[in-house]
PDB file of C-alpha atoms and ligand atoms in Angstrom:
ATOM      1  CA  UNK A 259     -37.570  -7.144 -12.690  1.00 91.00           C
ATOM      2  CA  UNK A 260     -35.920  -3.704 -12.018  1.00 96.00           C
ATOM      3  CA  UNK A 261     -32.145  -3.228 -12.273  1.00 96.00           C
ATOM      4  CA  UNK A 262     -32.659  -1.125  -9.213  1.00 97.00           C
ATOM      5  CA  UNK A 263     -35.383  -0.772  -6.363  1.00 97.00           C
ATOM      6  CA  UNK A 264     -34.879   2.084  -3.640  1.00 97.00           C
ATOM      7  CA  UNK A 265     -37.777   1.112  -0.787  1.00 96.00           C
ATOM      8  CA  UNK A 266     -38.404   3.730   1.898  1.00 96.00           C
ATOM      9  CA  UNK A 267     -34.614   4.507   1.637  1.00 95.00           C
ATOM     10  CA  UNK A 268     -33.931   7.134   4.600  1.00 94.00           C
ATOM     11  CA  UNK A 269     -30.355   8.596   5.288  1.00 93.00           C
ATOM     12  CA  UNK A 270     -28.764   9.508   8.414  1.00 91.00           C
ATOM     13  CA  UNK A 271     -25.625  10.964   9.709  1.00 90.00           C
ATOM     14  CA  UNK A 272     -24.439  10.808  13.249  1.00 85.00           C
ATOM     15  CA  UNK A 273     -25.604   7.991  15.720  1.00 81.00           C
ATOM     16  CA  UNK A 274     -27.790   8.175  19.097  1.00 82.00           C
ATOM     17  CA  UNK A 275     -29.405  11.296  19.935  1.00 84.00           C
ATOM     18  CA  UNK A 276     -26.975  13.227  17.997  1.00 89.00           C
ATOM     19  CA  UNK A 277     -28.611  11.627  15.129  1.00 87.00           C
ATOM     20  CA  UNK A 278     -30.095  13.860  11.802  1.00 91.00           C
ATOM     21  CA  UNK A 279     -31.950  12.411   9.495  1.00 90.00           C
ATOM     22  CA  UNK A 280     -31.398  14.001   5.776  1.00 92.00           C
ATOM     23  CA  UNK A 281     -33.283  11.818   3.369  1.00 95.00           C
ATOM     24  CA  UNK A 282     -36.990  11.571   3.832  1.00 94.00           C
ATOM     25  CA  UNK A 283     -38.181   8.213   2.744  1.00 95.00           C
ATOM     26  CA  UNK A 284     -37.699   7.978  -0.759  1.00 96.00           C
ATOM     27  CA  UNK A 285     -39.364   5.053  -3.074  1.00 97.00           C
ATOM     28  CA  UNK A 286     -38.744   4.322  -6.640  1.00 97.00           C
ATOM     29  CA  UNK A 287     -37.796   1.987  -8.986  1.00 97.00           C
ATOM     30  CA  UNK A 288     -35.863   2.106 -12.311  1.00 97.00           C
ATOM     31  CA  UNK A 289     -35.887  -0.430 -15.036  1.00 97.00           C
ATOM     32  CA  UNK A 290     -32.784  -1.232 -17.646  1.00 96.00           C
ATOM     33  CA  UNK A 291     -32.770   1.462 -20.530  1.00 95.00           C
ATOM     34  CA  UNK A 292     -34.690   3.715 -18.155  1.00 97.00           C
ATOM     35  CA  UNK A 293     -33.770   6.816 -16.527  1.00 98.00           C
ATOM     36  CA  UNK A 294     -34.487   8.717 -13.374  1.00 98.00           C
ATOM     37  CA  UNK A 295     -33.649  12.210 -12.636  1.00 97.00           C
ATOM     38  CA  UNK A 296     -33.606  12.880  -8.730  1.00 97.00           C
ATOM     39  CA  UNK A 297     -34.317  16.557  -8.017  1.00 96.00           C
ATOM     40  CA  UNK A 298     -34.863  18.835  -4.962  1.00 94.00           C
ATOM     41  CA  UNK A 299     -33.588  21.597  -3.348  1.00 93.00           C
ATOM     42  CA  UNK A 300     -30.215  21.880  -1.826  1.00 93.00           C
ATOM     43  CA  UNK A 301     -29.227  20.155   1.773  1.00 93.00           C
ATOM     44  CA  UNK A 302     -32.482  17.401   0.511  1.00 95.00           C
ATOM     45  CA  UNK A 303     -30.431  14.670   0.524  1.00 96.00           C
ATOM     46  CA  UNK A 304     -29.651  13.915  -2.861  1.00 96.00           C
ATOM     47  CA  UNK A 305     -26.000  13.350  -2.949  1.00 95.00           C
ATOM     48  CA  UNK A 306     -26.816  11.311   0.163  1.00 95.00           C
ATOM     49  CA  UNK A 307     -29.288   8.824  -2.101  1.00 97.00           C
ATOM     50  CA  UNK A 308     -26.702   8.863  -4.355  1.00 96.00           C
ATOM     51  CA  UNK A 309     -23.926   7.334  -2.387  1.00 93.00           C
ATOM     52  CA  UNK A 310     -26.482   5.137  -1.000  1.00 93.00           C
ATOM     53  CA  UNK A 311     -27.245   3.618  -4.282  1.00 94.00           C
ATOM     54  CA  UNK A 312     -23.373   3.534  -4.954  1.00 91.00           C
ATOM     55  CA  UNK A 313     -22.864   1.530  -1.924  1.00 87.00           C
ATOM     56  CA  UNK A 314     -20.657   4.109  -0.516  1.00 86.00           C
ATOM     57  CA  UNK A 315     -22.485   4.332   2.920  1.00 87.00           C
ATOM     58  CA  UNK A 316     -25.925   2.346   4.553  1.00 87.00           C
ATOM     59  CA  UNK A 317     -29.517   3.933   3.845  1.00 91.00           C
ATOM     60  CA  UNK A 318     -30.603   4.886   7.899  1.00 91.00           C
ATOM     61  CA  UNK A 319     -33.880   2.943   7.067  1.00 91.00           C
ATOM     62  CA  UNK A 320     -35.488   0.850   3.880  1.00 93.00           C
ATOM     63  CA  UNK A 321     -33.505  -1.863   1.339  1.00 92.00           C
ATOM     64  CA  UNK A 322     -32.312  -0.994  -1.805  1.00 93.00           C
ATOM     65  CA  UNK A 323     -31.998  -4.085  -4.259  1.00 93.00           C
ATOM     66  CA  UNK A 324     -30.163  -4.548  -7.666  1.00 92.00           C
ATOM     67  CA  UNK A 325     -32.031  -6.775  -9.930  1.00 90.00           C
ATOM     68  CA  UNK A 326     -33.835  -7.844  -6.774  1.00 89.00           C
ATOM     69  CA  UNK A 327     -30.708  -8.525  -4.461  1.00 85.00           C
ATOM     70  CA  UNK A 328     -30.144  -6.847  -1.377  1.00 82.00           C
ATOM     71  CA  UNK A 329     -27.487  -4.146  -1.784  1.00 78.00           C
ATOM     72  CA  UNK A 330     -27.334  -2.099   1.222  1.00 71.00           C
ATOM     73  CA  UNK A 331     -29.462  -2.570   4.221  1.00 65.00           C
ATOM     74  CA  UNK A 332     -30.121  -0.518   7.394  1.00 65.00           C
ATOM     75  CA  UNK A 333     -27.470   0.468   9.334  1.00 59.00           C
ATOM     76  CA  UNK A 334     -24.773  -2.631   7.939  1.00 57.00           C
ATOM     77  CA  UNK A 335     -21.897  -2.144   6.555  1.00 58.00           C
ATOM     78  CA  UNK A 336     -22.959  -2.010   2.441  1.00 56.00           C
ATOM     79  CA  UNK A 337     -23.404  -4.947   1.329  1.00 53.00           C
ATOM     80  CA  UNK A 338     -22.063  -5.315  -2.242  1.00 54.00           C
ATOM     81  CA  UNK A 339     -22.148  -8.362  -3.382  1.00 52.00           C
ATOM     82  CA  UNK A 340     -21.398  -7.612  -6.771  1.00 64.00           C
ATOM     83  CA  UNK A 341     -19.543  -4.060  -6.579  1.00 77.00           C
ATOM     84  CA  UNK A 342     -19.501  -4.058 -10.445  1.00 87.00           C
ATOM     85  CA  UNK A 343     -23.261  -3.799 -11.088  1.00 92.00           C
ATOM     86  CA  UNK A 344     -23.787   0.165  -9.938  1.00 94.00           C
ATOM     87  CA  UNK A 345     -21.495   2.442 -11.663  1.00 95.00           C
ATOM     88  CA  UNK A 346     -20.691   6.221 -10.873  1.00 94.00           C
ATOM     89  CA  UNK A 347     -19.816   8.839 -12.700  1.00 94.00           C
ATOM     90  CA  UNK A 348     -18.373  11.022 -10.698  1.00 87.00           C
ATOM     91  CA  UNK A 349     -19.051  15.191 -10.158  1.00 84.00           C
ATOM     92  CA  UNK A 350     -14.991  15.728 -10.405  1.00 88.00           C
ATOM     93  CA  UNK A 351     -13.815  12.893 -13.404  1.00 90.00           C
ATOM     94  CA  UNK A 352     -10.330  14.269 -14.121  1.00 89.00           C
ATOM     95  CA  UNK A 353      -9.914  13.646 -10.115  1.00 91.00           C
ATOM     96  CA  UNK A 354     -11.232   9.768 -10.405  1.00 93.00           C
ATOM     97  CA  UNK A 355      -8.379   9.290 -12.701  1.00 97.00           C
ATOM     98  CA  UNK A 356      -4.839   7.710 -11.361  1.00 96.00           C
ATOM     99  CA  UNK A 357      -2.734  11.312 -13.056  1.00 97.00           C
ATOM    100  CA  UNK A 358      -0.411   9.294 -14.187  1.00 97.00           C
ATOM    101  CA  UNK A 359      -1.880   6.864 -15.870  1.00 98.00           C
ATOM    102  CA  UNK A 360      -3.348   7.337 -19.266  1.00 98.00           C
ATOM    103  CA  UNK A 361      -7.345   6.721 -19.552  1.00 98.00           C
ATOM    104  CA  UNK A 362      -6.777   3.409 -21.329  1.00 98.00           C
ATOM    105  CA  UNK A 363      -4.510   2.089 -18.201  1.00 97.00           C
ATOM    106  CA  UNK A 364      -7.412   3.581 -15.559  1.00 97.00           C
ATOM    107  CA  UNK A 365     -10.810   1.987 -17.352  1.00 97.00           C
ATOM    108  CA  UNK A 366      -8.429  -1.580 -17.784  1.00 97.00           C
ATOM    109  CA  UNK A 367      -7.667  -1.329 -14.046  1.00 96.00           C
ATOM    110  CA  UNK A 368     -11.398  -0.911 -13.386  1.00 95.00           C
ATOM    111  CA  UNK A 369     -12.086  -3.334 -15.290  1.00 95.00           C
ATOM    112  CA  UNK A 370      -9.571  -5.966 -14.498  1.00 94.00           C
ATOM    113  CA  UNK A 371     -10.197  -5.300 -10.328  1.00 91.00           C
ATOM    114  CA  UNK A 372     -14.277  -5.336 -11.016  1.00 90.00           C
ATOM    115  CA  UNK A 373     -14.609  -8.546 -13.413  1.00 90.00           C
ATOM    116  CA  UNK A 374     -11.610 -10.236 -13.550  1.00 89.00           C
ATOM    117  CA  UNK A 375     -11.215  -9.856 -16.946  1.00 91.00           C
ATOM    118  CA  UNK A 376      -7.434  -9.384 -17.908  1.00 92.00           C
ATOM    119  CA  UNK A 377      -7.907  -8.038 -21.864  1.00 93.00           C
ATOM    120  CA  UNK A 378     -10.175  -5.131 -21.464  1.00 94.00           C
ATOM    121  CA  UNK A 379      -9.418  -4.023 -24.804  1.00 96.00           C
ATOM    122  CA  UNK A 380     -12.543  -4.738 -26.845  1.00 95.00           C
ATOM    123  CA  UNK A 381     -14.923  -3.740 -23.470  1.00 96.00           C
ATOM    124  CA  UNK A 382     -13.148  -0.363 -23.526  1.00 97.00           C
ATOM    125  CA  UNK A 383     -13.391   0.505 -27.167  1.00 97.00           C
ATOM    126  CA  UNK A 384     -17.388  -0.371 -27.002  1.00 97.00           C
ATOM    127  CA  UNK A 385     -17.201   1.886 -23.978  1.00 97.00           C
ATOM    128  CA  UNK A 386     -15.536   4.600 -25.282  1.00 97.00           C
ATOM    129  CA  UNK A 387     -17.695   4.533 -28.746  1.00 96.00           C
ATOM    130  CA  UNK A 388     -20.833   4.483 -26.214  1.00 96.00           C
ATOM    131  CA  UNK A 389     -19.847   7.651 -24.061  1.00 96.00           C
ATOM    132  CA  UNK A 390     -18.837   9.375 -27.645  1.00 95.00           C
ATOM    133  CA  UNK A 391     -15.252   9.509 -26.545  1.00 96.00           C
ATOM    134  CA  UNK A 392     -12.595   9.787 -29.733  1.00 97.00           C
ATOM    135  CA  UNK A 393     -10.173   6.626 -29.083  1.00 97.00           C
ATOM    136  CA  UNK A 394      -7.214   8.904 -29.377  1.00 98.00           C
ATOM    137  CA  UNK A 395      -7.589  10.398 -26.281  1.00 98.00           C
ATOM    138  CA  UNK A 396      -7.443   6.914 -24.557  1.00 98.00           C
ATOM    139  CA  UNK A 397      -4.082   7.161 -24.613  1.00 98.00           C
ATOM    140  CA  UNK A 398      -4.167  10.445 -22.986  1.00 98.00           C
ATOM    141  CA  UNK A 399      -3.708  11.371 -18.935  1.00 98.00           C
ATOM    142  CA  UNK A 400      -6.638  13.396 -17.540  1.00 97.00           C
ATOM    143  CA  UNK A 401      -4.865  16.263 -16.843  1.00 96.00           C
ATOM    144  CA  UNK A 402      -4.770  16.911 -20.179  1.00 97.00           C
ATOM    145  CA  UNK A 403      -8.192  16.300 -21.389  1.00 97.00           C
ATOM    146  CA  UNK A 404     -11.258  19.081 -21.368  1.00 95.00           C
ATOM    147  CA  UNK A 405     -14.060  18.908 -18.905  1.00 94.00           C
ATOM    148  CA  UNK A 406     -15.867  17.639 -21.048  1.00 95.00           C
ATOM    149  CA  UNK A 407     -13.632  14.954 -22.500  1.00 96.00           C
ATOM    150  CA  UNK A 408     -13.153  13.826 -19.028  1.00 96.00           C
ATOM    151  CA  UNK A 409     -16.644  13.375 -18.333  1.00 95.00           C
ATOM    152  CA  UNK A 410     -16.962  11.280 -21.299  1.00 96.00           C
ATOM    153  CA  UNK A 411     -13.626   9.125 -20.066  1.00 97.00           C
ATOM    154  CA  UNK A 412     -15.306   8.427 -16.986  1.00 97.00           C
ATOM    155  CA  UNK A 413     -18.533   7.119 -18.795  1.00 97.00           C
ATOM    156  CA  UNK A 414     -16.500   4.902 -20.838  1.00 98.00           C
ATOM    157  CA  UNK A 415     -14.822   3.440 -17.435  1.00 97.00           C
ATOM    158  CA  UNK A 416     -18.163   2.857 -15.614  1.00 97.00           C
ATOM    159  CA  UNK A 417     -19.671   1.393 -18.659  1.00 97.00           C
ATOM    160  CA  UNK A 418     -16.906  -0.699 -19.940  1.00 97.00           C
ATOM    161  CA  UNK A 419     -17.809  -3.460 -16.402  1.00 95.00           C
ATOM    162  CA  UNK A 420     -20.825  -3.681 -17.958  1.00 94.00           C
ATOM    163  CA  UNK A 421     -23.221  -2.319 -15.069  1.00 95.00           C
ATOM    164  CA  UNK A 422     -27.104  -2.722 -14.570  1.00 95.00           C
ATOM    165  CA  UNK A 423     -26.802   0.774 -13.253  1.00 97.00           C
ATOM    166  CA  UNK A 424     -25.231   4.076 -13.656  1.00 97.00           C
ATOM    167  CA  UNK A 425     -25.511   6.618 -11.248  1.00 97.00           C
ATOM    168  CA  UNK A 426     -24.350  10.512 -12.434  1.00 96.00           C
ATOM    169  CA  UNK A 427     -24.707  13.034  -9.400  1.00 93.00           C
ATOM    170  CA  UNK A 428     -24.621  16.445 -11.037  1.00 92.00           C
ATOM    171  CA  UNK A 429     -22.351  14.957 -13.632  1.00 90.00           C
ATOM    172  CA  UNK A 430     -22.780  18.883 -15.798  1.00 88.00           C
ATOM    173  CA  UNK A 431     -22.387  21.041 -13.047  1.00 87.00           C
ATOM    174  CA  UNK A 432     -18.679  21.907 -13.660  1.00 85.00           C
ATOM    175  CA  UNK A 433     -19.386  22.496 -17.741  1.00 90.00           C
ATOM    176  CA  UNK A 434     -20.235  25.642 -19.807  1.00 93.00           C
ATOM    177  CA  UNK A 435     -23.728  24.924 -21.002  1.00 91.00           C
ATOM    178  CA  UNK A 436     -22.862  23.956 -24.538  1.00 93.00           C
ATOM    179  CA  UNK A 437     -20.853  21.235 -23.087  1.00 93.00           C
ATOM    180  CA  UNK A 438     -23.163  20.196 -20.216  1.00 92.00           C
ATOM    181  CA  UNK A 439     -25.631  19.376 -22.691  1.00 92.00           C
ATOM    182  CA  UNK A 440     -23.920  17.416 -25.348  1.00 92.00           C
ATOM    183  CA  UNK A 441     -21.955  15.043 -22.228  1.00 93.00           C
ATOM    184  CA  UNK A 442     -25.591  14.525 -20.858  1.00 93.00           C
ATOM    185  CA  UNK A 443     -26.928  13.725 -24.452  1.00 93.00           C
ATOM    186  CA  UNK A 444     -24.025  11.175 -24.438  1.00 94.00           C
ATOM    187  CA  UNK A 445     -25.080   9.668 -20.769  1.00 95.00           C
ATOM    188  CA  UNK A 446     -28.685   9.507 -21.890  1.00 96.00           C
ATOM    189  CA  UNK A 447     -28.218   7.892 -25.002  1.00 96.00           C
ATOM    190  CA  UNK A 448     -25.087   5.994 -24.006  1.00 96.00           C
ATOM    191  CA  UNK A 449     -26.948   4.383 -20.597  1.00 96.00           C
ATOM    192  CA  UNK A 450     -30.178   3.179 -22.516  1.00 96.00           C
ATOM    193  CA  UNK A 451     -27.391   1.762 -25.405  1.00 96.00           C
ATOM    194  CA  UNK A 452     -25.810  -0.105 -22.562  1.00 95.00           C
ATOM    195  CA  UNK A 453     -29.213  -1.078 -21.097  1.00 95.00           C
ATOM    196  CA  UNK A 454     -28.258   0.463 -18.166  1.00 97.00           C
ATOM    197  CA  UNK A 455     -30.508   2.247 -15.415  1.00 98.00           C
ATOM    198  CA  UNK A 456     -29.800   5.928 -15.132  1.00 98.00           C
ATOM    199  CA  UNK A 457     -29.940   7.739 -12.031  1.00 98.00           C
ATOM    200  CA  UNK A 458     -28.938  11.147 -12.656  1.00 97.00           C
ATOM    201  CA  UNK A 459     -29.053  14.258  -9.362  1.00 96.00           C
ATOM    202  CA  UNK A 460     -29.326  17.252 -11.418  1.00 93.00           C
ATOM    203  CA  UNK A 461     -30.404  20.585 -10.914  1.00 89.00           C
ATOM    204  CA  UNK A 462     -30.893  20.960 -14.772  1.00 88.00           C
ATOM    205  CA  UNK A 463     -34.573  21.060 -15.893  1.00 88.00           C
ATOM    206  CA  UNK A 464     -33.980  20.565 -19.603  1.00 88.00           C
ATOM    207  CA  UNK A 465     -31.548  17.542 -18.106  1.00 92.00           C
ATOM    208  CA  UNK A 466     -34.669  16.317 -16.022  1.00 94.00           C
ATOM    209  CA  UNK A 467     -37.080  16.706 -18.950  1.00 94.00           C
ATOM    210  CA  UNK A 468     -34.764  14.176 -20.732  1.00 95.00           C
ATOM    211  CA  UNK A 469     -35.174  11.488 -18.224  1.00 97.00           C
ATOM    212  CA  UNK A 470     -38.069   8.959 -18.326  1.00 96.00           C
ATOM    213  CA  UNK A 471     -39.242  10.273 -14.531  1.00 95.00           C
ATOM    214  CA  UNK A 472     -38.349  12.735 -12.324  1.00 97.00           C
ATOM    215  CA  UNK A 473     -37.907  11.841  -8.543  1.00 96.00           C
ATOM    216  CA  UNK A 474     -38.732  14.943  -6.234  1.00 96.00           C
ATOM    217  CA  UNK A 475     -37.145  14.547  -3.135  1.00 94.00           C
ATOM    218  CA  UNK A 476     -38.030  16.781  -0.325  1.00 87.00           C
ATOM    219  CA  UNK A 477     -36.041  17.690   2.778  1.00 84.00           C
ATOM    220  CA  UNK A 478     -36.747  15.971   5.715  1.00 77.00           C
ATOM    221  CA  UNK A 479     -38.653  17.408   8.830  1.00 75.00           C
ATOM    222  CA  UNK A 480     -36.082  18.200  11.285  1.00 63.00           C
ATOM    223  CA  UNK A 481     -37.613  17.821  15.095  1.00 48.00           C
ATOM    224  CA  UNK A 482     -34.229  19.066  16.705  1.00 45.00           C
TER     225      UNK A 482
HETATM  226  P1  ADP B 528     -28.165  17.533  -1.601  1.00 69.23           P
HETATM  227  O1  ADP B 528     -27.323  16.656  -2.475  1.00 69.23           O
HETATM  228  O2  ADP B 528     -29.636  17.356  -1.857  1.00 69.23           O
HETATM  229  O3  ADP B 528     -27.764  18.969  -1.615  1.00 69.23           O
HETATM  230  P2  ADP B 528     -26.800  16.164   0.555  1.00 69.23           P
HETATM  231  O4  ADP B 528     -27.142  14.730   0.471  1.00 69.23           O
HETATM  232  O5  ADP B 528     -25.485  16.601   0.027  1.00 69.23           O
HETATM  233  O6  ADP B 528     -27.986  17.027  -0.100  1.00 69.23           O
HETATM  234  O7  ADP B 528     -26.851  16.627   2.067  1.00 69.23           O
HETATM  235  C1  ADP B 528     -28.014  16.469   2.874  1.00 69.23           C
HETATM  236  C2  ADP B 528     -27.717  16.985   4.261  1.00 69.23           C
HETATM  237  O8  ADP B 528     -26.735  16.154   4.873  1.00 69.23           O
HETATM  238  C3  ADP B 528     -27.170  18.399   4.279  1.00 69.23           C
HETATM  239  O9  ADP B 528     -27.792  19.077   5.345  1.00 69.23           O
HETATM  240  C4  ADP B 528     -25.707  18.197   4.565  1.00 69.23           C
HETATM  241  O10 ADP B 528     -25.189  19.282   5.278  1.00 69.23           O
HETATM  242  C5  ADP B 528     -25.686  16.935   5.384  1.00 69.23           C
HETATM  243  N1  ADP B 528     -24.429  16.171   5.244  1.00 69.23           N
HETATM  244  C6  ADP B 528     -23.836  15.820   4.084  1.00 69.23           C
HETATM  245  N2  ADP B 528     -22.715  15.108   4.309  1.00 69.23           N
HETATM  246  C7  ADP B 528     -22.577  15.022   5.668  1.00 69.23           C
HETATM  247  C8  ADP B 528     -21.622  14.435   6.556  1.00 69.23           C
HETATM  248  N3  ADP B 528     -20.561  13.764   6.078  1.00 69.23           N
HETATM  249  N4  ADP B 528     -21.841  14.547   7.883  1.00 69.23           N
HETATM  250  C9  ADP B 528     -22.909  15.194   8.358  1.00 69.23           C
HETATM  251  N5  ADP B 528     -23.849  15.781   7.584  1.00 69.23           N
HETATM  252  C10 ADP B 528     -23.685  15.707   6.259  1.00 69.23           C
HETATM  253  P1  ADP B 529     -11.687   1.403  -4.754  1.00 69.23           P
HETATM  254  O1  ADP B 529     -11.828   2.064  -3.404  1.00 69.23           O
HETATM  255  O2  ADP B 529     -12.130  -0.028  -4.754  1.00 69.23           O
HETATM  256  O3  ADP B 529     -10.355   1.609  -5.390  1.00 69.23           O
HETATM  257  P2  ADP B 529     -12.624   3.519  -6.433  1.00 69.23           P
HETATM  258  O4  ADP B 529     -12.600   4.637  -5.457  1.00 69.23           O
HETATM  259  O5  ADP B 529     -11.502   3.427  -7.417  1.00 69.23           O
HETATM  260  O6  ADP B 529     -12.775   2.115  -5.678  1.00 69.23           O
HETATM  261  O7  ADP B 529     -13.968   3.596  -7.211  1.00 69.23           O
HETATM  262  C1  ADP B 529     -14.293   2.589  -8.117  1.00 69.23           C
HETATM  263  C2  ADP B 529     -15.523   3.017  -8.892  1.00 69.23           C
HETATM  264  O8  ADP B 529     -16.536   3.392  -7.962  1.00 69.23           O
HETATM  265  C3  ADP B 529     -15.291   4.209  -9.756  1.00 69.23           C
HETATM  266  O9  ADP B 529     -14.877   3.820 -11.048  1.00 69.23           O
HETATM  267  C4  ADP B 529     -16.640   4.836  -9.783  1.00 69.23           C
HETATM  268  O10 ADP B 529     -17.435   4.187 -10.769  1.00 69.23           O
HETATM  269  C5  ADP B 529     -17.241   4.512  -8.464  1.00 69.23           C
HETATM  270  N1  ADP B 529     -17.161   5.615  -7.478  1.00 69.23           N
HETATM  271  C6  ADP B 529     -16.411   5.650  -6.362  1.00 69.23           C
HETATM  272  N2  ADP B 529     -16.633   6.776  -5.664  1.00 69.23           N
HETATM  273  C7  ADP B 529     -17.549   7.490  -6.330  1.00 69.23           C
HETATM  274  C8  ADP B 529     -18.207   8.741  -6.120  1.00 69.23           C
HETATM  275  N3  ADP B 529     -17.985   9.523  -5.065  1.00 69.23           N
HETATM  276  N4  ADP B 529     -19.104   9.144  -7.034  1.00 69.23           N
HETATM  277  C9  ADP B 529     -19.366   8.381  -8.090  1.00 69.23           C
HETATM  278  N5  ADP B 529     -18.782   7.195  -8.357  1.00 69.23           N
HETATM  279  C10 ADP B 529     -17.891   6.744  -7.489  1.00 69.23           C
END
């Protein structure tokens, strides 16, 4: 069974006739350990698949499932029955973090509100040894961590709920190349460790090249 199965997934924004459809049907589906790398040109709809897949807003058209469960459907409200199974990594990770609050305090948080589990302790040092993170900067706020180091911190959060997928949309885009390519070596390696999906936007062909398919997504026909 696939962690997660995206079936003629269409996005829309606006309602009516006001209504513009920005994700032409898009099908895939991406087993644990595996990763997908969705590419395409700008304004395709990319960041919009993403968010769909992170339950942050309702495909127009088509289901998406998680380990063959519903997720979102059609024009509902997300349905997320088990918010903890699809993990982001967000494009701004130093910005995900509460400022105050060291990285330790943020990934137990996360992972007290997603599973209920009160001692995160062990869950975040696996975490943090899977995303390549050095423990000392756990006790560290993000404001004073690198880019990079950030990045890293906010694989360790998503990872340490134990998710069936990960979802990374342009997680390198902010790095110097050097760094881009060692925190997506660590997502790559880290996800499959986990036996996680990967879904990964990127613009990045040697990040593409990486994954175990490439999804092309084109932009929709507008009829306007
Ligand atoms: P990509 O990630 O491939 O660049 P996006 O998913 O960000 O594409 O955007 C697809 C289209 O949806 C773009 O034309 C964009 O302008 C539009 N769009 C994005 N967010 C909104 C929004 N909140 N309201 C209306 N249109 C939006
Ligand atoms: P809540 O609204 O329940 O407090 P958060 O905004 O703290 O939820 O987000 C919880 C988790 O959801 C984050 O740890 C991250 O994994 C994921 N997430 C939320 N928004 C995004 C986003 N825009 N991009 C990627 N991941 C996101």
């Amino acid at each position: 069974l696939p962690v997660l199965e995206v079936d003629e997934v269409t996005g829309a924004y606006g309602r009516g006739a006001r209504m513009r459809q920005v994700l032409a049907p898009t099908t895939f589906a991406l087993h644990a350990g595996e990763s997908v790398a969705v590419v395409g040109p700008s304004g395709a709809g990319k960041s919009t698949l993403a968010d769909i897949v992170l339950g942050l807003r309702a495909p127009a058209s088509g289901a998406v499932r998680v380990q063959g469960e519903a997720w979102v459907e059609p024009t509902r409200q997300p349905v997320r029955v088990q918010r903890r199974l699809v993990q982001g990594v967000p494009q701004d990770p130093a910005a995900s973090f509460v400022p105050r609050w060291t990285i330790r305090i943020s990934i137990a948080q996360a992972v007290r509100r997603l599973t209920g589990v009160r001692d995160a302790d062990e869950a975040i040092l696996r975490a943090a040894g899977l995303a390549h993170l050095e423990t000392t900067l756990l006790d560290h706020r993000p404001a004073q961590l690198s880019g990079g180091q950030a990045q890293r911190a906010a694989i360790a959060r998503a990872l340490a709920v134990g998710p069936q997928v990960l979802v990374a949309d342009e997680p390198t885009s902010a790095l110097d190349p050097e760094t881009a390519n060692s925190v997506s070596q660590a997502l790559l390696a880290s996800a499959a460790e986990a036996g996680a999906g990967l879904l990964i936007v990127t613009h990045d062909p040697h990040l593409a090249q990486r994954c175990t398919r490439t999804v092309t997504i084109a932009p929709p026909q507008h009829n306007s």
